[in-house]
mmCIF file of C-alpha atoms in Angstrom:
data_model
loop_
_atom_site.group_PDB
_atom_site.id
_atom_site.type_symbol
_atom_site.label_atom_id
_atom_site.label_comp_id
_atom_site.label_asym_id
_atom_site.label_seq_id
_atom_site.Cartn_x
_atom_site.Cartn_y
_atom_site.Cartn_z
ATOM 1 C CA UNK A 23 25.640 -18.475 4.322
ATOM 2 C CA UNK A 24 23.722 -21.652 4.989
ATOM 3 C CA UNK A 25 20.313 -21.383 6.597
ATOM 4 C CA UNK A 26 18.512 -23.991 8.675
ATOM 5 C CA UNK A 27 15.046 -24.134 10.098
ATOM 6 C CA UNK A 28 13.957 -26.320 12.985
ATOM 7 C CA UNK A 29 10.971 -26.810 15.218
ATOM 8 C CA UNK A 30 11.195 -25.319 18.692
ATOM 9 C CA UNK A 31 10.087 -27.556 21.552
ATOM 10 C CA UNK A 32 6.454 -26.982 22.480
ATOM 11 C CA UNK A 33 5.754 -30.061 24.575
ATOM 12 C CA UNK A 34 6.493 -30.717 28.257
ATOM 13 C CA UNK A 35 8.857 -33.548 27.321
ATOM 14 C CA UNK A 36 10.928 -31.219 25.119
ATOM 15 C CA UNK A 37 9.470 -32.579 21.908
ATOM 16 C CA UNK A 38 7.554 -30.699 19.295
ATOM 17 C CA UNK A 39 4.618 -31.164 16.973
ATOM 18 C CA UNK A 40 3.233 -29.506 13.862
ATOM 19 C CA UNK A 41 1.992 -26.493 15.793
ATOM 20 C CA UNK A 42 5.455 -25.695 17.117
ATOM 21 C CA UNK A 43 6.988 -22.355 16.203
ATOM 22 C CA UNK A 44 10.271 -22.561 14.354
ATOM 23 C CA UNK A 45 13.754 -21.282 14.902
ATOM 24 C CA UNK A 46 16.227 -20.342 12.206
ATOM 25 C CA UNK A 47 19.990 -20.518 12.363
ATOM 26 C CA UNK A 48 22.468 -19.281 9.772
ATOM 27 C CA UNK A 49 26.071 -20.460 9.545
ATOM 28 C CA UNK A 50 28.892 -19.362 7.233
ATOM 29 C CA UNK A 51 29.820 -22.880 6.137
ATOM 30 C CA UNK A 52 29.527 -26.545 7.075
ATOM 31 C CA UNK A 53 32.335 -26.354 9.628
ATOM 32 C CA UNK A 54 29.761 -24.710 11.917
ATOM 33 C CA UNK A 55 27.258 -27.585 11.646
ATOM 34 C CA UNK A 56 27.645 -28.271 15.374
ATOM 35 C CA UNK A 57 25.565 -25.119 15.923
ATOM 36 C CA UNK A 58 22.664 -26.480 13.913
ATOM 37 C CA UNK A 59 20.070 -28.368 15.990
ATOM 38 C CA UNK A 60 19.425 -31.971 15.118
ATOM 39 C CA UNK A 61 16.567 -32.445 12.664
ATOM 40 C CA UNK A 62 16.909 -28.961 11.192
ATOM 41 C CA UNK A 63 16.364 -28.661 7.471
ATOM 42 C CA UNK A 64 18.346 -26.483 5.106
ATOM 43 C CA UNK A 65 16.347 -23.668 3.563
ATOM 44 C CA UNK A 66 16.982 -20.677 1.356
ATOM 45 C CA UNK A 67 17.580 -17.210 2.816
ATOM 46 C CA UNK A 68 13.873 -16.463 2.337
ATOM 47 C CA UNK A 69 12.139 -19.802 2.844
ATOM 48 C CA UNK A 70 8.647 -18.298 2.752
ATOM 49 C CA UNK A 71 8.316 -16.404 -0.507
ATOM 50 C CA UNK A 72 5.175 -14.572 0.558
ATOM 51 C CA UNK A 73 6.874 -13.423 3.765
ATOM 52 C CA UNK A 74 10.301 -12.333 2.580
ATOM 53 C CA UNK A 75 10.676 -9.787 5.370
ATOM 54 C CA UNK A 76 9.876 -12.381 8.027
ATOM 55 C CA UNK A 77 7.190 -10.155 9.539
ATOM 56 C CA UNK A 78 5.133 -13.264 10.219
ATOM 57 C CA UNK A 79 8.047 -15.467 11.296
ATOM 58 C CA UNK A 80 6.213 -16.530 14.444
ATOM 59 C CA UNK A 81 3.551 -18.056 12.210
ATOM 60 C CA UNK A 82 6.016 -20.141 10.208
ATOM 61 C CA UNK A 83 5.620 -23.856 10.686
ATOM 62 C CA UNK A 84 7.565 -26.896 9.546
ATOM 63 C CA UNK A 85 5.680 -29.891 8.210
ATOM 64 C CA UNK A 86 6.854 -33.463 8.692
ATOM 65 C CA UNK A 87 7.844 -33.401 5.010
ATOM 66 C CA UNK A 88 10.210 -30.517 5.656
ATOM 67 C CA UNK A 89 7.930 -27.984 4.006
ATOM 68 C CA UNK A 90 7.842 -24.477 5.471
ATOM 69 C CA UNK A 91 4.406 -22.932 5.538
ATOM 70 C CA UNK A 92 2.516 -20.183 7.328
ATOM 71 C CA UNK A 93 -0.155 -20.928 9.908
ATOM 72 C CA UNK A 94 -2.717 -18.359 8.812
ATOM 73 C CA UNK A 95 -4.566 -18.317 12.125
ATOM 74 C CA UNK A 96 -1.349 -17.415 13.919
ATOM 75 C CA UNK A 97 -0.586 -14.864 11.201
ATOM 76 C CA UNK A 98 -3.977 -13.240 11.770
ATOM 77 C CA UNK A 99 -3.198 -12.965 15.474
ATOM 78 C CA UNK A 100 0.156 -11.368 14.632
ATOM 79 C CA UNK A 101 -1.632 -8.876 12.393
ATOM 80 C CA UNK A 102 -4.104 -8.073 15.141
ATOM 81 C CA UNK A 103 -1.239 -7.467 17.550
ATOM 82 C CA UNK A 104 0.438 -5.179 15.017
ATOM 83 C CA UNK A 105 -2.781 -3.204 14.682
ATOM 84 C CA UNK A 106 -3.254 -3.041 18.456
ATOM 85 C CA UNK A 107 0.288 -1.786 18.869
ATOM 86 C CA UNK A 108 -0.287 0.892 16.260
ATOM 87 C CA UNK A 109 -3.569 1.788 17.891
ATOM 88 C CA UNK A 110 -1.885 2.207 21.277
ATOM 89 C CA UNK A 111 0.361 4.877 19.792
ATOM 90 C CA UNK A 112 -2.616 6.643 18.260
ATOM 91 C CA UNK A 113 -4.505 6.509 21.556
ATOM 92 C CA UNK A 114 -1.619 8.146 23.398
ATOM 93 C CA UNK A 115 -1.623 11.059 20.975
ATOM 94 C CA UNK A 116 -5.375 11.397 21.150
ATOM 95 C CA UNK A 117 -5.402 11.276 24.945
ATOM 96 C CA UNK A 118 -2.869 14.070 25.086
ATOM 97 C CA UNK A 119 -4.820 16.204 22.663
ATOM 98 C CA UNK A 120 -8.106 15.525 24.348
ATOM 99 C CA UNK A 121 -6.603 16.549 27.660
ATOM 100 C CA UNK A 122 -5.350 19.808 26.129
ATOM 101 C CA UNK A 123 -8.691 20.471 24.447
ATOM 102 C CA UNK A 124 -10.505 19.783 27.691
ATOM 103 C CA UNK A 125 -8.243 22.221 29.515
ATOM 104 C CA UNK A 126 -8.981 24.847 26.882
ATOM 105 C CA UNK A 127 -12.701 24.108 27.160
ATOM 106 C CA UNK A 128 -12.871 23.239 23.459
ATOM 107 C CA UNK A 129 -15.724 20.818 23.891
ATOM 108 C CA UNK A 130 -16.285 20.332 20.164
ATOM 109 C CA UNK A 131 -12.702 19.130 19.790
ATOM 110 C CA UNK A 132 -13.018 16.935 22.875
ATOM 111 C CA UNK A 133 -16.083 15.288 21.349
ATOM 112 C CA UNK A 134 -14.469 14.923 17.963
ATOM 113 C CA UNK A 135 -11.489 13.190 19.538
ATOM 114 C CA UNK A 136 -13.817 10.947 21.523
ATOM 115 C CA UNK A 137 -15.482 9.871 18.268
ATOM 116 C CA UNK A 138 -12.076 9.136 16.835
ATOM 117 C CA UNK A 139 -11.163 7.053 19.868
ATOM 118 C CA UNK A 140 -14.405 5.127 19.610
ATOM 119 C CA UNK A 141 -13.597 4.252 16.001
ATOM 120 C CA UNK A 142 -10.205 3.004 17.097
ATOM 121 C CA UNK A 143 -11.635 0.947 19.966
ATOM 122 C CA UNK A 144 -13.774 -1.005 17.509
ATOM 123 C CA UNK A 145 -11.236 -1.220 14.756
ATOM 124 C CA UNK A 146 -10.140 -4.828 15.169
ATOM 125 C CA UNK A 147 -13.776 -5.948 15.120
ATOM 126 C CA UNK A 148 -14.184 -4.288 11.736
ATOM 127 C CA UNK A 149 -11.995 -6.818 9.982
ATOM 128 C CA UNK A 150 -13.983 -9.217 7.852
ATOM 129 C CA UNK A 151 -11.823 -12.313 8.239
ATOM 130 C CA UNK A 152 -14.029 -14.214 5.784
ATOM 131 C CA UNK A 153 -12.457 -12.057 3.070
ATOM 132 C CA UNK A 154 -8.925 -12.724 4.274
ATOM 133 C CA UNK A 155 -7.724 -16.139 3.219
ATOM 134 C CA UNK A 156 -4.048 -15.694 2.344
ATOM 135 C CA UNK A 157 -0.998 -14.163 3.980
ATOM 136 C CA UNK A 158 -0.938 -11.516 1.280
ATOM 137 C CA UNK A 159 -4.475 -10.540 2.183
ATOM 138 C CA UNK A 160 -3.591 -10.455 5.874
ATOM 139 C CA UNK A 161 -0.819 -8.032 4.986
ATOM 140 C CA UNK A 162 -3.273 -5.697 3.334
ATOM 141 C CA UNK A 163 -5.641 -5.307 6.239
ATOM 142 C CA UNK A 164 -5.517 -1.677 7.258
ATOM 143 C CA UNK A 165 -8.741 0.025 8.345
ATOM 144 C CA UNK A 166 -8.724 3.669 7.224
ATOM 145 C CA UNK A 167 -8.995 4.812 10.843
ATOM 146 C CA UNK A 168 -5.542 3.359 11.463
ATOM 147 C CA UNK A 169 -3.765 5.111 8.615
ATOM 148 C CA UNK B 27 -5.889 25.381 -1.115
ATOM 149 C CA UNK B 28 -4.650 23.853 2.098
ATOM 150 C CA UNK B 29 -1.580 25.186 3.806
ATOM 151 C CA UNK B 30 1.357 22.922 2.966
ATOM 152 C CA UNK B 31 3.270 24.081 6.030
ATOM 153 C CA UNK B 32 0.667 22.311 8.088
ATOM 154 C CA UNK B 33 2.041 19.037 6.860
ATOM 155 C CA UNK B 34 5.691 19.464 7.644
ATOM 156 C CA UNK B 35 5.709 17.741 11.032
ATOM 157 C CA UNK B 36 5.819 14.043 10.248
ATOM 158 C CA UNK B 37 3.289 12.813 12.765
ATOM 159 C CA UNK B 38 0.968 14.707 15.004
ATOM 160 C CA UNK B 39 -2.666 14.087 15.595
ATOM 161 C CA UNK B 40 -3.199 17.776 16.173
ATOM 162 C CA UNK B 41 -2.742 18.155 12.458
ATOM 163 C CA UNK B 42 -4.776 15.132 11.662
ATOM 164 C CA UNK B 43 -7.730 16.531 13.542
ATOM 165 C CA UNK B 44 -7.121 20.128 12.718
ATOM 166 C CA UNK B 45 -10.518 20.713 11.257
ATOM 167 C CA UNK B 46 -9.922 24.426 10.801
ATOM 168 C CA UNK B 47 -7.355 23.674 8.124
ATOM 169 C CA UNK B 48 -9.402 20.974 6.440
ATOM 170 C CA UNK B 49 -11.213 21.972 3.285
ATOM 171 C CA UNK B 50 -14.499 22.085 5.136
ATOM 172 C CA UNK B 51 -17.591 22.966 3.227
ATOM 173 C CA UNK B 52 -16.474 20.988 0.209
ATOM 174 C CA UNK B 53 -18.766 18.078 -0.300
ATOM 175 C CA UNK B 54 -17.242 14.626 -0.169
ATOM 176 C CA UNK B 55 -17.820 12.344 -3.111
ATOM 177 C CA UNK B 56 -19.697 9.110 -2.604
ATOM 178 C CA UNK B 57 -18.688 7.810 -6.022
ATOM 179 C CA UNK B 58 -16.469 8.763 -8.903
ATOM 180 C CA UNK B 59 -17.914 9.709 -12.241
ATOM 181 C CA UNK B 60 -15.941 7.519 -14.629
ATOM 182 C CA UNK B 61 -15.396 8.737 -18.171
ATOM 183 C CA UNK B 62 -13.949 5.375 -19.179
ATOM 184 C CA UNK B 63 -15.632 2.465 -17.498
ATOM 185 C CA UNK B 64 -14.631 -1.065 -18.468
ATOM 186 C CA UNK B 65 -14.407 -4.129 -16.206
ATOM 187 C CA UNK B 66 -10.605 -3.894 -15.997
ATOM 188 C CA UNK B 67 -10.028 -0.164 -16.295
ATOM 189 C CA UNK B 68 -11.803 2.988 -15.259
ATOM 190 C CA UNK B 69 -10.598 6.534 -15.607
ATOM 191 C CA UNK B 70 -11.802 10.065 -15.167
ATOM 192 C CA UNK B 71 -10.654 13.652 -15.029
ATOM 193 C CA UNK B 72 -13.675 14.588 -12.938
ATOM 194 C CA UNK B 73 -11.985 14.584 -9.570
ATOM 195 C CA UNK B 74 -13.991 15.587 -6.505
ATOM 196 C CA UNK B 75 -12.986 19.033 -5.283
ATOM 197 C CA UNK B 76 -12.294 17.819 -1.776
ATOM 198 C CA UNK B 77 -9.884 15.184 -2.995
ATOM 199 C CA UNK B 78 -8.115 17.770 -5.148
ATOM 200 C CA UNK B 79 -7.885 20.096 -2.159
ATOM 201 C CA UNK B 80 -6.416 17.355 0.017
ATOM 202 C CA UNK B 81 -3.880 16.512 -2.661
ATOM 203 C CA UNK B 82 -2.896 20.148 -3.056
ATOM 204 C CA UNK B 83 0.106 21.927 -1.592
ATOM 205 C CA UNK B 84 3.660 20.770 -1.829
ATOM 206 C CA UNK B 85 4.970 17.276 -1.265
ATOM 207 C CA UNK B 86 8.558 16.813 -0.112
ATOM 208 C CA UNK B 87 10.868 14.617 -2.139
ATOM 209 C CA UNK B 88 12.261 11.540 -0.460
ATOM 210 C CA UNK B 89 14.764 10.970 -3.248
ATOM 211 C CA UNK B 90 16.370 14.373 -3.489
ATOM 212 C CA UNK B 91 18.765 13.482 -6.280
ATOM 213 C CA UNK B 92 17.162 14.108 -9.637
ATOM 214 C CA UNK B 93 17.654 11.059 -11.834
ATOM 215 C CA UNK B 94 19.157 11.306 -15.290
ATOM 216 C CA UNK B 95 16.368 11.575 -17.779
ATOM 217 C CA UNK B 96 16.175 10.578 -21.408
ATOM 218 C CA UNK B 97 12.958 10.989 -23.309
ATOM 219 C CA UNK B 98 14.072 8.477 -25.919
ATOM 220 C CA UNK B 99 14.769 5.883 -23.232
ATOM 221 C CA UNK B 100 11.425 6.560 -21.567
ATOM 222 C CA UNK B 101 9.525 6.244 -24.837
ATOM 223 C CA UNK B 102 11.336 3.031 -25.654
ATOM 224 C CA UNK B 103 10.677 1.517 -22.208
ATOM 225 C CA UNK B 104 6.965 2.199 -22.628
ATOM 226 C CA UNK B 105 6.714 1.135 -26.239
ATOM 227 C CA UNK B 106 4.649 -1.732 -27.525
ATOM 228 C CA UNK B 107 7.810 -3.354 -28.850
ATOM 229 C CA UNK B 108 9.320 -3.315 -25.342
ATOM 230 C CA UNK B 109 6.390 -5.331 -24.064
ATOM 231 C CA UNK B 110 6.508 -7.642 -27.072
ATOM 232 C CA UNK B 111 10.123 -8.433 -26.181
ATOM 233 C CA UNK B 112 9.183 -9.195 -22.576
ATOM 234 C CA UNK B 113 6.282 -11.386 -23.656
ATOM 235 C CA UNK B 114 8.334 -13.237 -26.257
ATOM 236 C CA UNK B 115 10.768 -14.252 -23.509
ATOM 237 C CA UNK B 116 7.845 -15.414 -21.398
ATOM 238 C CA UNK B 117 9.007 -13.190 -18.575
ATOM 239 C CA UNK B 118 6.780 -12.472 -15.597
ATOM 240 C CA UNK B 119 7.279 -8.953 -14.355
ATOM 241 C CA UNK B 120 5.391 -8.267 -11.170
ATOM 242 C CA UNK B 121 7.247 -4.989 -10.611
ATOM 243 C CA UNK B 122 8.910 -2.716 -13.112
ATOM 244 C CA UNK B 123 12.661 -3.204 -13.039
ATOM 245 C CA UNK B 124 13.322 -0.209 -15.247
ATOM 246 C CA UNK B 125 12.118 3.189 -14.150
ATOM 247 C CA UNK B 126 13.055 6.816 -13.860
ATOM 248 C CA UNK B 127 11.255 8.571 -11.043
ATOM 249 C CA UNK B 128 11.654 10.186 -7.643
ATOM 250 C CA UNK B 129 9.858 9.066 -4.530
ATOM 251 C CA UNK B 130 7.902 11.571 -2.477
ATOM 252 C CA UNK B 131 7.481 11.297 1.252
ATOM 253 C CA UNK B 132 4.017 11.283 2.697
ATOM 254 C CA UNK B 133 3.448 12.368 6.277
ATOM 255 C CA UNK B 134 0.691 10.487 8.041
ATOM 256 C CA UNK B 135 -1.168 13.684 8.785
ATOM 257 C CA UNK B 136 -1.510 14.308 5.049
ATOM 258 C CA UNK B 137 -2.214 10.749 4.091
ATOM 259 C CA UNK B 138 -4.896 10.106 6.678
ATOM 260 C CA UNK B 139 -7.478 12.639 5.403
ATOM 261 C CA UNK B 140 -6.936 11.455 1.840
ATOM 262 C CA UNK B 141 -7.484 7.841 2.822
ATOM 263 C CA UNK B 142 -10.567 8.765 4.804
ATOM 264 C CA UNK B 143 -11.936 10.673 1.855
ATOM 265 C CA UNK B 144 -11.350 7.700 -0.415
ATOM 266 C CA UNK B 145 -12.913 5.377 2.128
ATOM 267 C CA UNK B 146 -16.208 7.194 1.557
ATOM 268 C CA UNK B 147 -16.066 6.028 -2.041
ATOM 269 C CA UNK B 148 -14.704 2.603 -1.117
ATOM 270 C CA UNK B 149 -16.510 1.663 2.090
ATOM 271 C CA UNK B 150 -15.459 -1.496 3.911
ATOM 272 C CA UNK B 151 -12.087 -1.417 2.227
ATOM 273 C CA UNK B 152 -8.532 -1.220 3.455
ATOM 274 C CA UNK B 153 -6.669 1.449 1.531
ATOM 275 C CA UNK B 154 -2.905 1.284 1.537
ATOM 276 C CA UNK B 155 -0.612 3.588 -0.302
ATOM 277 C CA UNK B 156 1.400 1.671 -2.869
ATOM 278 C CA UNK B 157 3.650 4.454 -4.092
ATOM 279 C CA UNK B 158 3.961 8.186 -4.355
ATOM 280 C CA UNK B 159 6.160 9.324 -7.208
ATOM 281 C CA UNK B 160 7.249 12.304 -9.185
ATOM 282 C CA UNK B 161 8.064 11.363 -12.750
ATOM 283 C CA UNK B 162 10.622 13.934 -13.806
ATOM 284 C CA UNK B 163 10.110 16.230 -16.732
ATOM 285 C CA UNK B 164 11.802 15.172 -19.954
ATOM 286 C CA UNK B 165 11.567 11.410 -19.652
ATOM 287 C CA UNK B 166 10.210 9.996 -16.442
ATOM 288 C CA UNK B 167 8.835 6.491 -16.742
ATOM 289 C CA UNK B 168 7.989 3.190 -15.157
ATOM 290 C CA UNK B 169 8.435 0.292 -17.544
ATOM 291 C CA UNK B 170 6.005 -2.511 -18.275
ATOM 292 C CA UNK B 171 4.860 -4.623 -15.349
ATOM 293 C CA UNK B 172 1.739 -6.379 -14.045
ATOM 294 C CA UNK B 173 1.716 -6.014 -10.210
ATOM 295 C CA UNK B 174 0.253 -9.495 -10.167
ATOM 296 C CA UNK B 175 2.069 -10.266 -6.931
ATOM 297 C CA UNK B 176 -0.593 -8.157 -5.203
ATOM 298 C CA UNK B 177 -3.990 -8.992 -6.596
ATOM 299 C CA UNK B 178 -6.359 -6.175 -5.675
ATOM 300 C CA UNK B 179 -7.998 -3.061 -7.010
ATOM 301 C CA UNK B 180 -5.510 -0.291 -7.734
ATOM 302 C CA UNK B 181 -6.308 3.383 -7.732
ATOM 303 C CA UNK B 182 -3.911 5.974 -9.117
ATOM 304 C CA UNK B 183 -4.353 9.694 -8.819
ATOM 305 C CA UNK B 184 -1.944 11.608 -10.990
ATOM 306 C CA UNK B 185 -1.360 15.234 -11.820
ATOM 307 C CA UNK B 186 0.044 16.547 -15.075
ATOM 308 C CA UNK B 187 0.787 20.201 -15.833
ATOM 309 C CA UNK B 188 -0.148 19.880 -19.515
ATOM 310 C CA UNK B 189 -2.506 17.909 -21.712
ATOM 311 C CA UNK B 190 -1.250 14.862 -23.599
ATOM 312 C CA UNK B 191 2.383 14.937 -22.445
ATOM 313 C CA UNK B 192 2.258 11.904 -20.178
ATOM 314 C CA UNK B 193 0.332 8.673 -20.196
ATOM 315 C CA UNK B 194 -0.682 5.444 -18.556
ATOM 316 C CA UNK B 195 -0.492 2.696 -21.165
ATOM 317 C CA UNK B 196 -1.879 -0.778 -20.685
ATOM 318 C CA UNK B 197 -2.214 -4.013 -22.572
ATOM 319 C CA UNK B 198 -5.122 -6.286 -21.963
ATOM 320 C CA UNK B 199 -7.231 -8.579 -24.088
ATOM 321 C CA UNK B 200 -4.703 -8.365 -26.903
ATOM 322 C CA UNK B 201 -5.118 -4.608 -27.162
ATOM 323 C CA UNK B 202 -2.836 -1.691 -26.324
ATOM 324 C CA UNK B 203 -4.534 1.339 -24.846
ATOM 325 C CA UNK B 204 -2.770 4.641 -24.221
ATOM 326 C CA UNK B 205 -4.565 6.766 -21.678
ATOM 327 C CA UNK B 206 -3.084 10.257 -22.019
ATOM 328 C CA UNK B 207 -3.115 12.512 -18.979
ATOM 329 C CA UNK B 208 -5.099 15.703 -19.182
ATOM 330 C CA UNK B 209 -3.902 18.891 -17.544
ATOM 331 C CA UNK B 210 -4.696 18.700 -13.843
ATOM 332 C CA UNK B 211 -5.754 15.628 -11.929
ATOM 333 C CA UNK B 212 -6.447 12.261 -13.516
ATOM 334 C CA UNK B 213 -7.867 9.244 -11.737
ATOM 335 C CA UNK B 214 -7.533 5.645 -12.851
ATOM 336 C CA UNK B 215 -8.755 2.462 -11.282
ATOM 337 C CA UNK B 216 -7.838 -0.978 -12.506
ATOM 338 C CA UNK B 217 -7.991 -4.558 -11.389
ATOM 339 C CA UNK B 218 -4.828 -6.534 -10.745
ATOM 340 C CA UNK B 219 -5.359 -10.276 -10.896
ATOM 341 C CA UNK B 220 -3.148 -13.167 -9.920
ATOM 342 C CA UNK B 221 -2.468 -16.239 -12.019
ATOM 343 C CA UNK B 222 -4.398 -14.649 -14.853
ATOM 344 C CA UNK B 223 -3.691 -15.674 -18.463
ATOM 345 C CA UNK B 224 -4.416 -12.093 -19.392
ATOM 346 C CA UNK B 225 -2.782 -9.914 -16.727
ATOM 347 C CA UNK B 226 -3.083 -6.177 -17.046
ATOM 348 C CA UNK B 227 0.355 -5.105 -18.241
ATOM 349 C CA UNK B 228 0.889 -1.402 -17.757
ATOM 350 C CA UNK B 229 3.515 1.328 -17.822
ATOM 351 C CA UNK B 230 3.814 5.072 -17.300
ATOM 352 C CA UNK B 231 5.542 7.683 -19.430
ATOM 353 C CA UNK B 232 6.015 11.358 -18.653
ATOM 354 C CA UNK B 233 7.525 14.127 -20.717
ATOM 355 C CA UNK B 234 6.336 16.593 -18.085
ATOM 356 C CA UNK B 235 6.655 16.492 -14.299
ATOM 357 C CA UNK B 236 3.967 14.033 -13.295
ATOM 358 C CA UNK B 237 2.835 13.456 -9.716
ATOM 359 C CA UNK B 238 1.302 10.075 -9.008
ATOM 360 C CA UNK B 239 -0.056 8.465 -5.874
ATOM 361 C CA UNK B 240 -1.325 4.904 -5.876
ATOM 362 C CA UNK B 241 -3.455 2.911 -3.471
ATOM 363 C CA UNK B 242 -4.138 -0.781 -3.045
ATOM 364 C CA UNK B 243 -7.800 -1.317 -2.277
ATOM 365 C CA UNK B 244 -8.914 -4.527 -0.603
ATOM 366 C CA UNK B 245 -12.466 -5.155 0.483
ATOM 367 C CA UNK B 246 -11.855 -6.803 3.826
ATOM 368 C CA UNK B 247 -13.738 -4.739 6.397
ATOM 369 C CA UNK B 248 -17.207 -4.876 7.879
ATOM 370 C CA UNK B 249 -19.416 -1.784 7.800
ATOM 371 C CA UNK B 250 -18.876 0.800 10.512
ATOM 372 C CA UNK B 251 -21.428 0.447 13.291
#
């Protein structure tokens, strides 16, 4: 397979700049080149070695020199969204349990769950972004409350 | 000892918050008492009771097929000469490409209390499980590697049924050190660095069934309000 990366339009006139997200297209061989957008550059199957899974694909950017890199600020936002999504699932479970505990008049459990929820509410503010300067480090942000 | 049946459902906050089943009354540790304490490596057999209790019970196997074991192969993979061969070729080996082990599955409701317990010792840190393995009796091993793809502090808690039948061996500063497991729980903490001229090469050998859980520890959180 041949893999190509290209900037997606992010300007009103259909153009794009450095901050544009990228698209990726894979073709079996060069006879399918008509499917590859103009200006796309050929890349390996995993063009960003530190993001082999593509979990931060939306943060990939293409420089004018054809270099693929990761916009760390966008990657941080992606991480925050991943944590929020995880937290939503945890909240749903906790809400259900708190409701059951309330119905059973188990006030100690209700309070314990409330404490847990409070920890979760503040969890994204706990991240010390000054300590997180690479994509690898972004990957390893996981407050214990979220495990 | 905690009831292992409690942990069978894969995810349920009822279990996570089931305080009745938690080893209440056992004091949490605020620090480990290291028996070996060097800048790159720390180890101890003095494991806090609460952590031992949380690690107790049974752990289901994810890889149910028992791998073929060979003690001779395991010893060879973890020998000094094996590392010398790797080094002479100038090979980087972030992860071990030769190993004989079985993965264990970890339900969130078991993992969460362990992580929270560890977070008391490592405040303001993210703790992520890096692997949970059973090294099979008779020749389980993980060959030489550095983990330098993930620079962080690593913590490994391992359990061996007998003294001096399994080890964690490392090479650093031109010196080989073999840290034999003692019967029961063993805790080791070491620093993995990136782009280091002297990475911490390490490997694991087990002639007995050896349980091992590892965590990546990254200081990237602010204190809890």
